[in-house]
Coordinates of C-alpha atoms in Angstrom, one line a residue:
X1 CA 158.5 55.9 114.3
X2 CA 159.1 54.5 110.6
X3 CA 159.1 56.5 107.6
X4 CA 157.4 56.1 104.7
X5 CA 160.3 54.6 103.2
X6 CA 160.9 52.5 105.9
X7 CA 157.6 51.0 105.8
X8 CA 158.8 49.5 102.5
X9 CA 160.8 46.9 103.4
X10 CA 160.5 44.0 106.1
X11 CA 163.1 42.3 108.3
X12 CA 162.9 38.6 108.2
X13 CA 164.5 35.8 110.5
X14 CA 167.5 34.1 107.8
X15 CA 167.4 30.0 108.6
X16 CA 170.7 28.3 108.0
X17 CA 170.4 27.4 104.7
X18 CA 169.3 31.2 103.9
X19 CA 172.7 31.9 105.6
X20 CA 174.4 29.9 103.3
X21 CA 172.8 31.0 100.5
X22 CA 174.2 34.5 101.3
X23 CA 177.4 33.5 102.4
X24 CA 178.2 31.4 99.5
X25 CA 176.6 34.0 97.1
X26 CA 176.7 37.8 97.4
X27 CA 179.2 37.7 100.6
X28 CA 181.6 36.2 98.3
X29 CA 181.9 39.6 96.8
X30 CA 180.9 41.9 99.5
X31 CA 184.1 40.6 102.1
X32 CA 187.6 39.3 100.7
X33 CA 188.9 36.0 101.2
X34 CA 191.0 36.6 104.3
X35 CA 187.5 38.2 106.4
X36 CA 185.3 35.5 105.6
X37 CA 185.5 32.2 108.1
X38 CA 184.9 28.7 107.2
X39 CA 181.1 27.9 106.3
X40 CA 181.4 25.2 108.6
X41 CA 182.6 27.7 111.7
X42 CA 179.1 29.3 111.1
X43 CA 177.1 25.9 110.5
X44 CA 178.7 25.0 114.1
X45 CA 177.8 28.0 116.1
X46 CA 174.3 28.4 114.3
X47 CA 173.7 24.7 115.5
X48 CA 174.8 25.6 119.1
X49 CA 172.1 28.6 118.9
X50 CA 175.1 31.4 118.7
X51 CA 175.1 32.7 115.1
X52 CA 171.9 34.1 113.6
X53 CA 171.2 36.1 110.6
X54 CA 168.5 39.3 109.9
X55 CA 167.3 40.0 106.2
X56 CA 166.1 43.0 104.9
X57 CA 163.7 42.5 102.2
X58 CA 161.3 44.6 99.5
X59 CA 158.8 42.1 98.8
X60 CA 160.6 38.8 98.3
X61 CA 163.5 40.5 97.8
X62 CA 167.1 40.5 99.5
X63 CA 168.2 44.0 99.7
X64 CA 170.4 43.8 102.8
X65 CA 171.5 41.5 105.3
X66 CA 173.3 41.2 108.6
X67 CA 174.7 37.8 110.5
X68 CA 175.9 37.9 113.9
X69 CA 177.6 35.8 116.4
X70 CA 175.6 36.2 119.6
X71 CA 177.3 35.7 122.9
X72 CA 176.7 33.3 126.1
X73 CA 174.6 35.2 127.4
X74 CA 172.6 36.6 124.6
X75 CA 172.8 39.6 125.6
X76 CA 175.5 41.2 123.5
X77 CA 175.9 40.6 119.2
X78 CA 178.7 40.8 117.1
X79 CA 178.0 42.0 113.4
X80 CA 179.7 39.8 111.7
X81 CA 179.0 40.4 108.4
X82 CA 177.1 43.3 107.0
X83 CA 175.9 44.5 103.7
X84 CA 173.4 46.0 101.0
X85 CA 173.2 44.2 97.6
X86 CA 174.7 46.5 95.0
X87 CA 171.7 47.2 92.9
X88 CA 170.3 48.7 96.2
X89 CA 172.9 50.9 97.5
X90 CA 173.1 55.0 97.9
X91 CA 169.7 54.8 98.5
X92 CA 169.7 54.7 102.5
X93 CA 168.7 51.5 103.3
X94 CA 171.8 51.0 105.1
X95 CA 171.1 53.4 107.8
X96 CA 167.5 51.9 107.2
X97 CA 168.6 48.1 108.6
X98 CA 170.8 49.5 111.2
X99 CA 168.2 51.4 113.1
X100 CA 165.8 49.0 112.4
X101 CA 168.2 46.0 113.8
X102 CA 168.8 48.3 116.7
X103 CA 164.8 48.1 117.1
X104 CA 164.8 44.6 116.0
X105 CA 167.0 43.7 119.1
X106 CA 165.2 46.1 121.8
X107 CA 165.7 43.5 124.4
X108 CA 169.7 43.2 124.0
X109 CA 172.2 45.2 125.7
X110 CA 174.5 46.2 122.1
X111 CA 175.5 45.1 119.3
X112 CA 179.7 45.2 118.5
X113 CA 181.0 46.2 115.5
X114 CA 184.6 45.3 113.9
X115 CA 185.7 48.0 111.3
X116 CA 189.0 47.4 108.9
X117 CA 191.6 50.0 111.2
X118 CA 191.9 52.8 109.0
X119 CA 195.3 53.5 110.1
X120 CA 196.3 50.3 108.6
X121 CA 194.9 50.6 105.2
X122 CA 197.7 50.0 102.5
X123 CA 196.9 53.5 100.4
X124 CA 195.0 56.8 100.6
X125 CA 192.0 55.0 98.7
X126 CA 191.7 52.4 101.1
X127 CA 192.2 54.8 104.0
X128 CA 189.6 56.8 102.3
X129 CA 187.0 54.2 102.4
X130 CA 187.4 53.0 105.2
X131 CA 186.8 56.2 107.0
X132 CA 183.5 56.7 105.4
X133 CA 182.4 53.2 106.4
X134 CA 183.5 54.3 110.2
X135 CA 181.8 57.9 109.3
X136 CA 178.5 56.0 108.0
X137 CA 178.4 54.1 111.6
X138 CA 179.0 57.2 113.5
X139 CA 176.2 59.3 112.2
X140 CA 174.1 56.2 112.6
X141 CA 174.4 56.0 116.2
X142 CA 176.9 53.9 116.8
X143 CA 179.7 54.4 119.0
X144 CA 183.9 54.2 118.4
X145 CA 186.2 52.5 120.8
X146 CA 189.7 52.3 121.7
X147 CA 189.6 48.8 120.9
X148 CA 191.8 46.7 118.2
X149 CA 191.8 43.3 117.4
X150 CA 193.8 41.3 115.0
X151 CA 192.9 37.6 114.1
X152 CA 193.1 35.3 110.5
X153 CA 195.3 38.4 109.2
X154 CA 193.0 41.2 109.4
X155 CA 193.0 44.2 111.8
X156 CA 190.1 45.7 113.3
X157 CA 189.0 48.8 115.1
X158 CA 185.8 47.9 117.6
X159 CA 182.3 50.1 117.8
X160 CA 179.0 49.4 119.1
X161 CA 175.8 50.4 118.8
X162 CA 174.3 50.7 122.6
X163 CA 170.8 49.4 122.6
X164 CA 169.2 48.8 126.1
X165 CA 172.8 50.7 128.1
X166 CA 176.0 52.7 127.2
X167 CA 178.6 50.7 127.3
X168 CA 182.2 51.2 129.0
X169 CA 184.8 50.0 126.9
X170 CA 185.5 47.2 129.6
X171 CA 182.6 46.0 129.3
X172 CA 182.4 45.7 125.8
X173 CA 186.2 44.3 125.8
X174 CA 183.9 41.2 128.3
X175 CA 181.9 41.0 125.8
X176 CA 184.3 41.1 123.0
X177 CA 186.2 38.2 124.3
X178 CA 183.1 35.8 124.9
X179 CA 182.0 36.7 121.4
X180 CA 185.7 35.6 120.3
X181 CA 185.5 32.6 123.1
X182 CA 182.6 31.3 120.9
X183 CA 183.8 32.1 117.3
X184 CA 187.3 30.4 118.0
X185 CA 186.8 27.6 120.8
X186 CA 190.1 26.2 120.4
X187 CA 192.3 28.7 119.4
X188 CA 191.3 31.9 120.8
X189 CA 194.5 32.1 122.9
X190 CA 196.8 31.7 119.8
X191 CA 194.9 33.5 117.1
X192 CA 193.0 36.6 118.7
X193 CA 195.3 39.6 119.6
X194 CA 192.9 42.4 121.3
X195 CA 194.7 45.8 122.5
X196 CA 193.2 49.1 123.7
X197 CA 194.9 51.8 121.7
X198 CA 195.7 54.7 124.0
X199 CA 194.3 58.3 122.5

């Protein structure tokens, strides 16, 4: 049931050159250099009907937006890149967009989430906010894993937000790996490291 609040804004489909306009505009700032892929990685994969992009909007606005690589079988997404513009944040509409993409996608199985490893931040104030990103996705439904993967120099910790079924985490490592099988066609092998962490 939506809220009051949540009746405000509307999701919208993003086209490619919405995408782009995001990607080459407010991601710039929202994801450092070594997290965000070539624009022509995302052109290729959106052309091949395995990237797509949600928008959350107040009016005609852009508050918040999500892209995802989807895999082979459509049934499983990767968030690939996720965020709410900065004159819109602290005011819940992150937790808004997340259950509302969960909604959104009612016919998938999950949606996979890569989090920077908070044991690898460089200092306690990266440590720190990195644990309230993982503590934000936690309360919002989503689920932690025992999964790490390293690729283009950054290290991530896998969650996923179980839509139609809970996942094992071998299924969600499948599904993982086609995502990755898709996002790096040629060079999976050499560039994608993927480990489950023991407790």
């Amino acid at each position: 049931m939506m809220t009051k609040v949540d009746q405000q804004f509307d999701i919208k489909v993003l086209g490619l050159e919405e995408i782009e306009e995001i990607y080459m505009g407010p991601a710039v700032r929202h994801f450092p250099a070594n997290e965000r892929k070539p624009m022509k990685a995302i052109r290729r994969m959106y052309q091949a009907g395995a990237y797509e992009g949600l928008g959350l909007f107040e009016g005609e606005a852009l508050v918040a937006y999500a892209l995802y690589v989807v895999a082979p079988d459509g049934q499983n997404l990767l968030l690939d890149y996720y965020a709410v513009l900065e004159d819109h944040r602290g005011k819940g509409i992150g937790s808004i967009f997340l259950q509302r993409m969960s909604r959104w996608y009612a016919d998938r199985q999950s949606i996979l989430l890569e989090t920077e490893d908070v044991l690898l931040a460089a200092d306690d104030k990266e440590k720190q906010l990195r644990s309230r990103r993982n503590d934000f996705y936690l309360r919002n439904g989503v689920r932690e894993t025992r999964i790490h993967v390293s690729y283009c120099g950054a290290d991530y910790q896998v969650f996923y937000l179980p839509i139609q079924e809970q996942k094992d985490e071998i299924r969600v490592l499948d599904a993982l790996e086609q995502i990755y099988r898709v996002m790096f066609p040629d060079t999976y092998k050499e560039w994608v490291k993927i480990q489950t962490k023991s407790e």
